[in-house]
Coordinates of C-alpha atoms in Angstrom, one line a residue:
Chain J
X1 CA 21.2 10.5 24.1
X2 CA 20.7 6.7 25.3
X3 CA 17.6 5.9 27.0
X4 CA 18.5 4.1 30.3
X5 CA 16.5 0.9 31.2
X6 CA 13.8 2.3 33.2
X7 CA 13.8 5.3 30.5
X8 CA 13.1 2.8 28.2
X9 CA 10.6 0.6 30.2
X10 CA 8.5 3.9 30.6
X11 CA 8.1 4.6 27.0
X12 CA 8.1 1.7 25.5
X13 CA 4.8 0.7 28.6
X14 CA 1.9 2.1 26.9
X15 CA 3.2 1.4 23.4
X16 CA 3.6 -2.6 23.9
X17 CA 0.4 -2.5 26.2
X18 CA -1.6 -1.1 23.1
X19 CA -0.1 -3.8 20.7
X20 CA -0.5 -7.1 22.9
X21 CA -4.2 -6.0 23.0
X22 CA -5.1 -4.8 19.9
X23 CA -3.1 -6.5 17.8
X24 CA -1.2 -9.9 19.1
X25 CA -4.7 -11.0 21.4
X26 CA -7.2 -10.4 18.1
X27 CA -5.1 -12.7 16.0
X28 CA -5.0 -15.1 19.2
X29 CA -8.7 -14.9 19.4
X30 CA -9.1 -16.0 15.7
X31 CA -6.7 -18.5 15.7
X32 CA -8.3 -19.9 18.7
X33 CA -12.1 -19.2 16.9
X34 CA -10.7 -21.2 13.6
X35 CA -10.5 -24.0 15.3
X36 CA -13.9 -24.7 16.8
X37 CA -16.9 -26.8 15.3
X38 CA -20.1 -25.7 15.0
X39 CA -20.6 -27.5 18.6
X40 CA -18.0 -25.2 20.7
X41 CA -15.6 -28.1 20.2
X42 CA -12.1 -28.0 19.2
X43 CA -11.4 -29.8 15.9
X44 CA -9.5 -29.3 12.6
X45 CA -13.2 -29.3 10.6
X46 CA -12.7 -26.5 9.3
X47 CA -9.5 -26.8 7.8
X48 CA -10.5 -29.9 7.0
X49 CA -13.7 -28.3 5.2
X50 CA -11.7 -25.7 3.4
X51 CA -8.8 -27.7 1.8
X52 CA -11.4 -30.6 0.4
X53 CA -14.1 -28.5 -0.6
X54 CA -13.8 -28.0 -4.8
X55 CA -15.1 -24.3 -4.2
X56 CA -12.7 -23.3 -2.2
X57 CA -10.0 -24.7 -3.7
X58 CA -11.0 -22.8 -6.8
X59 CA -11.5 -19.8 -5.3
X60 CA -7.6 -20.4 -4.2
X61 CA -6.3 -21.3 -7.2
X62 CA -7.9 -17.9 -8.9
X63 CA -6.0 -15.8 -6.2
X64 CA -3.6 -17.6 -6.8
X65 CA -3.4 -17.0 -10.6
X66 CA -4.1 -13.2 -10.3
X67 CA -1.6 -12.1 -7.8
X68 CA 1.1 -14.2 -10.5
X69 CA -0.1 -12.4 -12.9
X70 CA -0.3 -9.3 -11.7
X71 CA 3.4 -9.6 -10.2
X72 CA 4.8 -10.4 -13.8
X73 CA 3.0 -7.3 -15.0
X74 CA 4.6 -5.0 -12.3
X75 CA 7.8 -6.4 -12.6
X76 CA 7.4 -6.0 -16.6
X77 CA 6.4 -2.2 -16.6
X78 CA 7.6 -1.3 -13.4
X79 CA 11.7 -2.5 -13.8
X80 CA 11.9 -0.3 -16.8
X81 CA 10.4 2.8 -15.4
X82 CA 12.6 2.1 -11.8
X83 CA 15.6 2.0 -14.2
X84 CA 14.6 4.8 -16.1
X85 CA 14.1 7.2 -13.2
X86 CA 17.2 6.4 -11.4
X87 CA 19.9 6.0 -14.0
X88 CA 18.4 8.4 -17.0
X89 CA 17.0 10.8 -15.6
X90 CA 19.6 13.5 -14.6
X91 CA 17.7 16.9 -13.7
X92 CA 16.7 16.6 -9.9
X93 CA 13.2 18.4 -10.3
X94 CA 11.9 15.8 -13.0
X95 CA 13.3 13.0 -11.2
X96 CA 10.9 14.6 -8.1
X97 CA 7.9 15.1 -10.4
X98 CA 8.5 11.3 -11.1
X99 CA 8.4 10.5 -7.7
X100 CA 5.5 12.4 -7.1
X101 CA 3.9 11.0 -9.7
X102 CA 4.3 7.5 -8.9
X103 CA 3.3 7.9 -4.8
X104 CA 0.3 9.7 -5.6
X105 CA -1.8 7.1 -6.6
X106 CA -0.9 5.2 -3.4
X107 CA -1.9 8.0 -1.2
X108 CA -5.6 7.5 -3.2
X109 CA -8.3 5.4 -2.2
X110 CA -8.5 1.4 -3.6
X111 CA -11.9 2.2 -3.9
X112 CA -11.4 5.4 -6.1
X113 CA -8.3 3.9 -8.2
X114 CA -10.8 0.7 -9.2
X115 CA -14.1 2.8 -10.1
X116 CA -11.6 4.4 -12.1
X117 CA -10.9 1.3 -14.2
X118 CA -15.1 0.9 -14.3
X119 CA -15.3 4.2 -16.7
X120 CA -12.0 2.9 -18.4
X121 CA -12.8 -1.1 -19.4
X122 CA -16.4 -1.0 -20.1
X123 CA -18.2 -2.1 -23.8
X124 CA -17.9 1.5 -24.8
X125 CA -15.1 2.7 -22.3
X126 CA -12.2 4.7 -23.3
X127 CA -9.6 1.5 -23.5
X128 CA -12.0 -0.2 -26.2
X129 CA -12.9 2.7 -28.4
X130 CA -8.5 2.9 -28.1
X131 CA -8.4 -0.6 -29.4
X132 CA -11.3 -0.1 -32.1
X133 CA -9.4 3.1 -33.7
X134 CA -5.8 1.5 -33.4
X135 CA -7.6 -1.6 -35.9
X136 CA -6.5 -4.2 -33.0
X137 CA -10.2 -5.5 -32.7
X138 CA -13.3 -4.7 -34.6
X139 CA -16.1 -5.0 -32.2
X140 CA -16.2 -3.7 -28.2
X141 CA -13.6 -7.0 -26.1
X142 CA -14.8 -8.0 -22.8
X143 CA -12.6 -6.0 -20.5
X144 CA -14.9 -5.7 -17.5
X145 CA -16.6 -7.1 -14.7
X146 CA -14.2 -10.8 -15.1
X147 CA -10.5 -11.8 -14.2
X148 CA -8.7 -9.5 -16.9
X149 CA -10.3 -6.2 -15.6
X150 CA -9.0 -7.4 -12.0
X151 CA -5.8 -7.9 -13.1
X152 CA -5.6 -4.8 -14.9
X153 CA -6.8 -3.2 -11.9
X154 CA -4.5 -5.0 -8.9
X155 CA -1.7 -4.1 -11.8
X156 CA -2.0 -0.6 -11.6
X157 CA -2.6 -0.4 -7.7
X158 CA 0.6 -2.4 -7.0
X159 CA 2.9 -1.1 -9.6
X160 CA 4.0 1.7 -7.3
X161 CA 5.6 -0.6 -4.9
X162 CA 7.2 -2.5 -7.7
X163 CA 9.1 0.6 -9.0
X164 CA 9.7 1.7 -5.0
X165 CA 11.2 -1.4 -4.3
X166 CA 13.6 -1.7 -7.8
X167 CA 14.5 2.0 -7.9
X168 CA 16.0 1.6 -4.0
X169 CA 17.8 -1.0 -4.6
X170 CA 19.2 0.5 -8.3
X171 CA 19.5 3.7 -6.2
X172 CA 22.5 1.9 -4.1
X173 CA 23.9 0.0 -6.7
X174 CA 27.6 0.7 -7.3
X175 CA 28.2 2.6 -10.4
X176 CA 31.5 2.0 -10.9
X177 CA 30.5 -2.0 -11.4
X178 CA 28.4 -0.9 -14.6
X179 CA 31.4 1.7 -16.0
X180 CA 34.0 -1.4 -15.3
X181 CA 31.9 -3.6 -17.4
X182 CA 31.6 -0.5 -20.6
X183 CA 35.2 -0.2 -20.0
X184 CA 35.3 -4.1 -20.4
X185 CA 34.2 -4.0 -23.7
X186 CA 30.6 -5.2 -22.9
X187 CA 27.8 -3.5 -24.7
X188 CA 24.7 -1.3 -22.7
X189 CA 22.7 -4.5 -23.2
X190 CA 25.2 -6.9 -21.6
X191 CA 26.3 -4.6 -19.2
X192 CA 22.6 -4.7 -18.2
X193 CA 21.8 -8.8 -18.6
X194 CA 25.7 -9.2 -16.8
X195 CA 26.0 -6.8 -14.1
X196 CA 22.5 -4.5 -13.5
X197 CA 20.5 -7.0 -13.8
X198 CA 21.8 -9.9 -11.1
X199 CA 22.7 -7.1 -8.9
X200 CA 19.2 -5.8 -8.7
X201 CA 17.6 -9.0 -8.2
X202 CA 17.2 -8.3 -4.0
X203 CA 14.7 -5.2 -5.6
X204 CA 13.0 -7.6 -8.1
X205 CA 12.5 -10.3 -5.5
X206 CA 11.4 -7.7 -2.4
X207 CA 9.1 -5.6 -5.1
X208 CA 7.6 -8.8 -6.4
X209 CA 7.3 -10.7 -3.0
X210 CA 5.4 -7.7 -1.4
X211 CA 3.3 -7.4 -4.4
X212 CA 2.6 -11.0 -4.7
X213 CA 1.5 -10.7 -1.0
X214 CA -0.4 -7.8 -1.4
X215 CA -2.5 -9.2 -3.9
X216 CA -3.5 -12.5 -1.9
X217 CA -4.8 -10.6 0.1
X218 CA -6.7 -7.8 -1.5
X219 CA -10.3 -7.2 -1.1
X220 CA -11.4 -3.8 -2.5
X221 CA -10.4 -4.1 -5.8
X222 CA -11.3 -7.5 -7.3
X223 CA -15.1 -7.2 -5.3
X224 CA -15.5 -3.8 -7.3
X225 CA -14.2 -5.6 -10.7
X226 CA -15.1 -9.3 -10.6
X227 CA -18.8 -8.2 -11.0
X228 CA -19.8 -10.9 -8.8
X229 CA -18.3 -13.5 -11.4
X230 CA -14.8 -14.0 -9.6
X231 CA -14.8 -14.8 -6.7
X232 CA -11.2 -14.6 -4.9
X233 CA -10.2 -15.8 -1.1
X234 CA -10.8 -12.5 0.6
X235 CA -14.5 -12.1 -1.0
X236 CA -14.9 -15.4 0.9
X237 CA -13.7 -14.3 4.3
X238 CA -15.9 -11.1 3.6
X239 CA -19.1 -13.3 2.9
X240 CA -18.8 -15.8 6.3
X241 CA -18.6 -12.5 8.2
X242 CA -21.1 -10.3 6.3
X243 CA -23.4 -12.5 5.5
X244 CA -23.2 -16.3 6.3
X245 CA -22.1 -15.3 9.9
X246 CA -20.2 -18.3 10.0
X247 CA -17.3 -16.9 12.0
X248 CA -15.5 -19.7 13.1
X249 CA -15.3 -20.7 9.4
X250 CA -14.5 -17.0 8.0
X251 CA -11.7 -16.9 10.6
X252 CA -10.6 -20.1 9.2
X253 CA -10.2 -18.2 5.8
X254 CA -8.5 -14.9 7.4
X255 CA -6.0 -17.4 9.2
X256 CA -5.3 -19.3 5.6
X257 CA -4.5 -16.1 4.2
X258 CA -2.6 -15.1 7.1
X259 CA -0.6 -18.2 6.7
X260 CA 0.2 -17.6 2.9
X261 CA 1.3 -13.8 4.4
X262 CA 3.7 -15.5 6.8
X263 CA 5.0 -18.4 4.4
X264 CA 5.7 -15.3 1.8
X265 CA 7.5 -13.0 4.1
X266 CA 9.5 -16.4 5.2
X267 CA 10.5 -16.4 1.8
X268 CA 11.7 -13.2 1.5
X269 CA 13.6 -13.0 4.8
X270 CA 15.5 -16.4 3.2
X271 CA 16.5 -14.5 0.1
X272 CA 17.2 -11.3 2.0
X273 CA 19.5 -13.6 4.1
X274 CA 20.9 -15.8 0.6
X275 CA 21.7 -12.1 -0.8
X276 CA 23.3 -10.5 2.1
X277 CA 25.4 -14.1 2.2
X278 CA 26.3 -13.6 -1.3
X279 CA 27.5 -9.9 -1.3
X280 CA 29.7 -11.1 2.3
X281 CA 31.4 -13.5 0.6
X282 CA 32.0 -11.4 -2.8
X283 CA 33.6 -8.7 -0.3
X284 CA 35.5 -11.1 1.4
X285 CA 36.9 -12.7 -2.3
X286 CA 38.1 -9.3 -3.2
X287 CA 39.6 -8.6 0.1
Chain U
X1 CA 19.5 2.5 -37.2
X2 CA 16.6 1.1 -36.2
X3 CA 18.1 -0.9 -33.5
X4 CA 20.2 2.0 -32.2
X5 CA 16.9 4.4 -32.1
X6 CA 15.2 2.2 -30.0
X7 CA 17.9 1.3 -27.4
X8 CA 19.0 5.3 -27.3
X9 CA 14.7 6.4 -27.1
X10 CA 13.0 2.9 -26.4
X11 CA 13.0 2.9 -22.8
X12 CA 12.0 6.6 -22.6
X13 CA 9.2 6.2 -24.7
X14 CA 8.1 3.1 -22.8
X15 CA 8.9 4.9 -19.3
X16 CA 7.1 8.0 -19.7
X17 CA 4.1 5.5 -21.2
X18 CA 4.4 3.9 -17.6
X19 CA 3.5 7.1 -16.3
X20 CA 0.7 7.5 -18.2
X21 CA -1.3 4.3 -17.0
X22 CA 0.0 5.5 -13.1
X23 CA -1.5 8.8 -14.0
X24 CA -3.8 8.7 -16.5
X25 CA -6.9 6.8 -14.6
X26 CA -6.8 9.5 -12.0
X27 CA -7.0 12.2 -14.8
X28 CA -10.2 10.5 -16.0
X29 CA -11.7 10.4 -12.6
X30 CA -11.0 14.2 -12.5
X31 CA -12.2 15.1 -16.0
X32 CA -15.4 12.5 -15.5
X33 CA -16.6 14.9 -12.3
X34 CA -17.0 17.9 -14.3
X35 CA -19.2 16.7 -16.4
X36 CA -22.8 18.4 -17.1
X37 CA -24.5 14.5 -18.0
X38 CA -26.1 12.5 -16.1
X39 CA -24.1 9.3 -16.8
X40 CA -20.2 9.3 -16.6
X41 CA -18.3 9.4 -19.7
X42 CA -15.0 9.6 -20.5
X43 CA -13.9 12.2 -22.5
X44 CA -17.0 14.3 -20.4
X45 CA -19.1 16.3 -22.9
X46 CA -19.5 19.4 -21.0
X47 CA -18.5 21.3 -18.3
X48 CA -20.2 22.2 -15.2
X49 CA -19.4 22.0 -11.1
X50 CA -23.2 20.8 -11.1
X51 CA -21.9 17.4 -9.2
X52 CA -20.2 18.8 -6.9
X53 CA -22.7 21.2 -5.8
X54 CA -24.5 17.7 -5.3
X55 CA -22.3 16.0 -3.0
X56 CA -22.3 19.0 -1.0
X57 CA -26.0 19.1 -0.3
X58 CA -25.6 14.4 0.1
X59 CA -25.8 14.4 3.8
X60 CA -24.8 10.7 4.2
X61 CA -21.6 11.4 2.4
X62 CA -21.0 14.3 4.4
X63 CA -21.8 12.5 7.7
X64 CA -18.8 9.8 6.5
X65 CA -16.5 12.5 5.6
X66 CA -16.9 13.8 9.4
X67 CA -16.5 10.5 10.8
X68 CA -13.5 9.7 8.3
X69 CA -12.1 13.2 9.5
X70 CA -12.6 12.1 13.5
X71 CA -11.5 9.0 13.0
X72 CA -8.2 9.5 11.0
X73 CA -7.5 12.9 13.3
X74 CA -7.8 11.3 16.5
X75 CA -5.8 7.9 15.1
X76 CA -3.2 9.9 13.9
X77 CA -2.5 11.7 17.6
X78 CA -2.7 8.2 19.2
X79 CA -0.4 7.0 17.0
X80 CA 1.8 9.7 17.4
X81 CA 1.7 9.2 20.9
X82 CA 2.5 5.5 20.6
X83 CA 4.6 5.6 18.1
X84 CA 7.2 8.5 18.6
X85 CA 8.9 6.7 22.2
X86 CA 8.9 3.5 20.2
X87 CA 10.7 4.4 17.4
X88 CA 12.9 6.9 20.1
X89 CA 14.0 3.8 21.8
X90 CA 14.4 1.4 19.3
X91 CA 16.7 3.5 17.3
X92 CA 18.8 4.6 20.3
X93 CA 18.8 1.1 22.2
X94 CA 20.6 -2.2 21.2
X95 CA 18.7 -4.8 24.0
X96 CA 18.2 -8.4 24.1
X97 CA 14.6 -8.7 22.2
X98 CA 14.9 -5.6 19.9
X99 CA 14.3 -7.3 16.5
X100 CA 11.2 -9.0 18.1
X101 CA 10.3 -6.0 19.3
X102 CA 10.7 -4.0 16.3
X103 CA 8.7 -6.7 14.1
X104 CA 6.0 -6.4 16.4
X105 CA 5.6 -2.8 15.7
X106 CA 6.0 -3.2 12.0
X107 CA 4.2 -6.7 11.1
X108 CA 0.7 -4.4 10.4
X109 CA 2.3 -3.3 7.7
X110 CA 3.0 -7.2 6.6
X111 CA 0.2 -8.8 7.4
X112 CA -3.0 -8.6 5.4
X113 CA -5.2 -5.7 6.1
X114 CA -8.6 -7.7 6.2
X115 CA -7.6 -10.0 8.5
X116 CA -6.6 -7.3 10.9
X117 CA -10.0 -5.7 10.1
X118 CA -11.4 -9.4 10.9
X119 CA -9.1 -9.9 14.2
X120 CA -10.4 -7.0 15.8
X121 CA -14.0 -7.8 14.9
X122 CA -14.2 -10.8 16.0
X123 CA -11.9 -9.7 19.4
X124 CA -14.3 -6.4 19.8
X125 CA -17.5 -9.0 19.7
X126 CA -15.6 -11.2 22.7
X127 CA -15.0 -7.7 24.7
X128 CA -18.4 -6.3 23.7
X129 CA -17.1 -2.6 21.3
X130 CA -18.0 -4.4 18.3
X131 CA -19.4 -2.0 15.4
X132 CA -18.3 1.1 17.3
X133 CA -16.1 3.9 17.0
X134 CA -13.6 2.4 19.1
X135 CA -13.2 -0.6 17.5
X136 CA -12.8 1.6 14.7
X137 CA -10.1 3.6 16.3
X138 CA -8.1 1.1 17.6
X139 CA -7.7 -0.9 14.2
X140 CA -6.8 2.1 12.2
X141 CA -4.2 2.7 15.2
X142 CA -2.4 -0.2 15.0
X143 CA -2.0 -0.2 11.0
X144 CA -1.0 3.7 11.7
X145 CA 1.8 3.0 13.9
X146 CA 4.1 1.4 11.6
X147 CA 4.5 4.6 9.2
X148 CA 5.1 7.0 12.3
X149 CA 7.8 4.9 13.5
X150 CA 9.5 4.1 10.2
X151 CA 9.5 7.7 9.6
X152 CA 10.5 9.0 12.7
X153 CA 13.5 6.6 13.2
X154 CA 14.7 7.5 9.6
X155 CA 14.7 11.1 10.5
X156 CA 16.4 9.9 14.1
X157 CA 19.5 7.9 11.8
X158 CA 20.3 11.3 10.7
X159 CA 21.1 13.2 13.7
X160 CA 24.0 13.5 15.1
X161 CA 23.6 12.4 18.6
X162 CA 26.6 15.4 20.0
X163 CA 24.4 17.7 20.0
X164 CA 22.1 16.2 22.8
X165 CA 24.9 15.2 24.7
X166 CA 26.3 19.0 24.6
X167 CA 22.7 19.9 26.3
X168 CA 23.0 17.5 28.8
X169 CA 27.0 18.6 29.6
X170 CA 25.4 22.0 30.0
X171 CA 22.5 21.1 32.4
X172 CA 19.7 19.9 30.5
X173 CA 17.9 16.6 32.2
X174 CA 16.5 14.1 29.6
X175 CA 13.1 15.5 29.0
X176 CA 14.7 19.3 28.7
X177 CA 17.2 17.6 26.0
X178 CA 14.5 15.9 24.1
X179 CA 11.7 18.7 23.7
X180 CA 14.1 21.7 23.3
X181 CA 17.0 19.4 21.2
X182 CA 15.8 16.3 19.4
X183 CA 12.3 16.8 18.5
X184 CA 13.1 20.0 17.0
X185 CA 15.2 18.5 14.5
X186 CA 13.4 15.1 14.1
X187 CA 10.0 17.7 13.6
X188 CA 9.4 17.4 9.9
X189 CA 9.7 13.3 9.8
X190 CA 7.1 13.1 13.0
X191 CA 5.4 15.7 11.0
X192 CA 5.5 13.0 7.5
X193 CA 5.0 10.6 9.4
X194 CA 1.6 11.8 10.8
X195 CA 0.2 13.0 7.4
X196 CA 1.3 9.1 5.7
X197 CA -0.6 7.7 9.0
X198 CA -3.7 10.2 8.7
X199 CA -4.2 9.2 5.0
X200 CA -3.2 6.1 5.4
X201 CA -6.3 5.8 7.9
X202 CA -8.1 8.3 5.4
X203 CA -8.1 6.0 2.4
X204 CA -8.4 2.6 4.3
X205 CA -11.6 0.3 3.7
X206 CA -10.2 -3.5 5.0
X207 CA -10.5 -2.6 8.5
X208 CA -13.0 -0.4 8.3
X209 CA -15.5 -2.1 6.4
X210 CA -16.0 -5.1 9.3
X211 CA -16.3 -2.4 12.2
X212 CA -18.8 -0.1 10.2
X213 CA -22.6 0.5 10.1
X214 CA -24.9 2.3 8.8
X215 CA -24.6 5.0 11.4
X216 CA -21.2 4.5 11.4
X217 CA -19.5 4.5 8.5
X218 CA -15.8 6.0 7.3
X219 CA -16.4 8.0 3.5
X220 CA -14.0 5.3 1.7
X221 CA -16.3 2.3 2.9
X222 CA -19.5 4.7 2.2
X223 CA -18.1 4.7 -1.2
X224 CA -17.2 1.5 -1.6
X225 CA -20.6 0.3 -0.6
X226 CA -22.3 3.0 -2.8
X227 CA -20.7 1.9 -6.2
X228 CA -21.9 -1.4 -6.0
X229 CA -25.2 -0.3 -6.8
X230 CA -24.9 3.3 -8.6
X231 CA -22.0 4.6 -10.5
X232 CA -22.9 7.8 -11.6
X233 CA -20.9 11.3 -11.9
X234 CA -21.3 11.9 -8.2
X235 CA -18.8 8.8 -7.4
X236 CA -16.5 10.2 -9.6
X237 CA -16.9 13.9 -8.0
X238 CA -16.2 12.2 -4.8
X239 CA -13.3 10.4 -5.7
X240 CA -11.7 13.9 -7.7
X241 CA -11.7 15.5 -4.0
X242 CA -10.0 12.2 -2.6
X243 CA -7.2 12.7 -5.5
X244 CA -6.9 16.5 -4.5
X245 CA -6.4 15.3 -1.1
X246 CA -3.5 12.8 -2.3
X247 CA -2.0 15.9 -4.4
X248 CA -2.0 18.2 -1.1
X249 CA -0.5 15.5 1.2
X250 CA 2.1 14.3 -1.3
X251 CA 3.5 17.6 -1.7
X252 CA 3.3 18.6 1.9
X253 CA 5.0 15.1 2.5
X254 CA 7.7 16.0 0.0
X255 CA 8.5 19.9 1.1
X256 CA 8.7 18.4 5.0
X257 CA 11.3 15.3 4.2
X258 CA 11.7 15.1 0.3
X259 CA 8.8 12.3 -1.2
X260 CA 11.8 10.3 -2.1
X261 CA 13.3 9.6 1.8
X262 CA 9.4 9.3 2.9
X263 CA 9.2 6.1 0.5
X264 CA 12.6 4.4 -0.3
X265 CA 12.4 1.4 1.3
X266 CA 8.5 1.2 1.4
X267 CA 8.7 -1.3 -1.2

């Protein structure tokens, strides 16, 4: 059934209403807050303040680091598993209790999936007492409460999205591409570093793009792991409005990392729109 | 041979290893509330419910639950409301303005969740509902909406728009056709798409935590704020329930649409 113009006016009225206020104005409102001085003037201080200022610019650089590592991690467990799941398994009801395994977690608390991690990395946590029987390290490592346990933790909160995004993309992938190249001659691992592999790339770049995004961002788990001894860009926006009460300058910070957000999705839409190129003009050369 | 062993069982082995670190932290958290101790260990020592029997008789975390409950109930209806006519249009529509439209309605999704939280701080302090319930409400609303329109206009995609039009050829008006024909059959994705909003709101602490007091405060934040200063075994007999929850919805989820459709593209 098509919704005639009026139709569509009418439902779409309370919808749009709730978004221009709720969400669209509050962003205005910061944007608008970033820029003032302490004064009530307008003025770029702030930005100013927050791209000079060593601290800062540390406090950026570990984000920075983390959510790199932590996408290399998920891509390096996650592509595996995402392959794994869509082209080994074969019974339908394990490939579901893989699935359900895998959401799970997402559909669980930050907060609960990082305490988790606190029982797990301490001096005489499970992982270490691992370590110390396997003969990797004689004496308890320092897992916990610095950059490594937030990695580990951002790792295994994002890792779902990672294998999401690969296995839909593997999902879709034409089968008869990989069989060509067996037929071929080529070998399971060419066949994969040949044809599976370039052709999954849209997955690797959305899964690592949204992850890399996500982690920028993230607040809950690197304040419950840093132990107050890393301090990333979302702790910072946290503190002006917590407890500084600087809010012109913590919305300064929110828009930064809203502006990372936007320059990141700009990068996916542009590989999302270099990919979609490239399959056009491979259907076009074998038309 | 060895080469061969490890190409044929290698990525197996390393899969169902994956699976273990996606699982196995949530295992602990369930094994680490039964214990009888008064410190959290993992592997627990004993057995007993004795934690649990706690948190029941904590007041402030019952309080949150409620308030989580209230808040994710009444977020998911509005967002059903909202979100159901958006998605109805925009998957049945092609109009000037559509994939502006459409980002509009998604972009929570996108953007990060603590500046939202921030935005609507700082927006509620200009308006004067800052710190209160419907500040509360109307951020976890507009990170809600996205999920009940993504899932509703994937279960939309797959109907086969003849049968509505038969309705109508037979006398129904518009609103007839869509209560008694199309919702019907789109049913189970609203339905998924409600529970993924409701625990989406259920789990969330970024927008929460700038909107909350000490009155007012949703059970993820409660938590949140309580493990910076204790961790004990009643944290982790907290956070078992939330994992129980996550079971029940992801298996609801997965008998109404298949876990699979609910996700693919989520990445």
């Amino acid at each position: 059934m098509r919704i005639g113009f009026w139709g569509a006016i009418l439902l779409l009225a309370a919808p749009l209403a709730f978004m221009l206020a709720f969400f669209a104005a509050p962003f205005v409102a910061i944007a608008f807050n970033s820029l003032q001085d302490p004064d009530g003037g307008l003025s770029m201080s702030n930005y100013v303040r927050l791209v000079t200022d060593p601290y800062y610019l540390k406090a950026m650089g570990t984000t920075l680091s983390i959510a790199g590592w932590v996408t290399l991690i998920t891509l390096l467990l996650g592509y595996p598993l995402a392959y794994f799941m869509v082209f080994r398994v074969r019974k339908r009801w394990l490939k579901r209790i893989l699935y359900i395994l895998v959401v799970t977690p997402l559909f669980t608390s930050n907060v609960v999936r990082a305490f988790s991690w606190i029982i797990l990395l301490g001096r005489n946590g499970f992982v270490n007492d691992l370590l110390i029987w396997l003969h990797l390290t004689d004496k308890p490592l320092p897992l916990l409460f610095n950059k490594v346990s937030i990695i580990i933790g951002l790792a295994y909160i994002m890792l779902p999205f990672m294998i999401l995004s690969v296995a839909a993309i593997l999902q879709n992938l034409d089968h008869r591409l990989k069989d060509a190249a067996r037929d071929l001659g080529a070998g399971p691992w060419s066949t994969f570093f040949h044809v599976t592999l370039p052709l999954s790339l849209p997955g690797i770049v959305s899964g690592a793009l949204m992850v890399f995004t996500l982690c920028v961002s993230a607040y809950v788990t690197p304040s419950i792991l840093s132990g107050g001894r890393e301090v990333v860009m979302s702790m910072l926006v946290f503190q002006q409005y917590a407890t500084v009460l600087n809010f012109s300058f913590g919305a300064t910070l929110a828009v930064a990392l809203l502006i990372t957000a936007f320059l990141l999705l700009a990068v996916y839409h542009s590989a999302r729109f270099a990919f979609a190129k490239a399959r056009q003009m491979r259907g076009n050369h074998a038309a | 041979m060895l080469h061969k062993i490890i190409g044929r069982y290698g990525l197996g082995l390393f899969s169902w290893l994956v699976v273990l670190y996606l699982f196995f932290p949530l295992a602990v958290l369930i094994a680490a509330s039964f214990t009888a101790s008064d410190f959290l260990a993992f592997p627990p020592s004993s057995f007993s419910l004795r934690w649990y029997a706690r948190l029941a008789a904590n007041s402030q975390f019952i309080d949150a639950a409620w308030v989580s409950v209230k808040l994710a109930g009444l977020a998911t209806a509005i967002s059903l409301f909202l979100g159901v006519p958006t998605a109805l249009v925009l998957s049945r529509n092609r109009f000037p303005g559509r994939a502006v439209l459409s980002a509009l309605f998604i972009s929570p999704l996108l953007l990060p969740a603590i500046v939202i939280g921030v935005a609507i701080l700082q927006y509620a302090h200009l308006l004067g509902f800052a710190r209160t319930f419907l500040a509360l409400l109307v951020g976890h609303v507009v990170i809600m909406i996205p999920y009940v329109i993504r899932t509703t206009m994937a279960s939309l995609g797959g109907l086969p728009m003849n049968i509505e039009e038969a309705a109508q050829d037979l006398g129904a008006n518009r609103l007839e056709t869509f209560f008694l024909i199309t919702l019907p059959q789109i049913k189970p994705g609203v339905i998924a798409g409600g529970l993924f909003a409701f625990i989406m709101s259920w789990i969330n602490v970024e927008v929460s935590i700038f909107n909350s007091t000490a009155a007012l405060v949703p059970i993820p934040v409660k938590l949140f704020n309580y493990i910076q200063y204790n961790i004990d075994p009643l944290v982790a007999a907290l956070s078992a329930i939330t994992v129980y929850v996550a079971f029940g919805v992801v298996f609801a989820i997965d008998a109404l649409i298949g876990i699979d459709k609910a996700t693919n593209g989520q990445g």
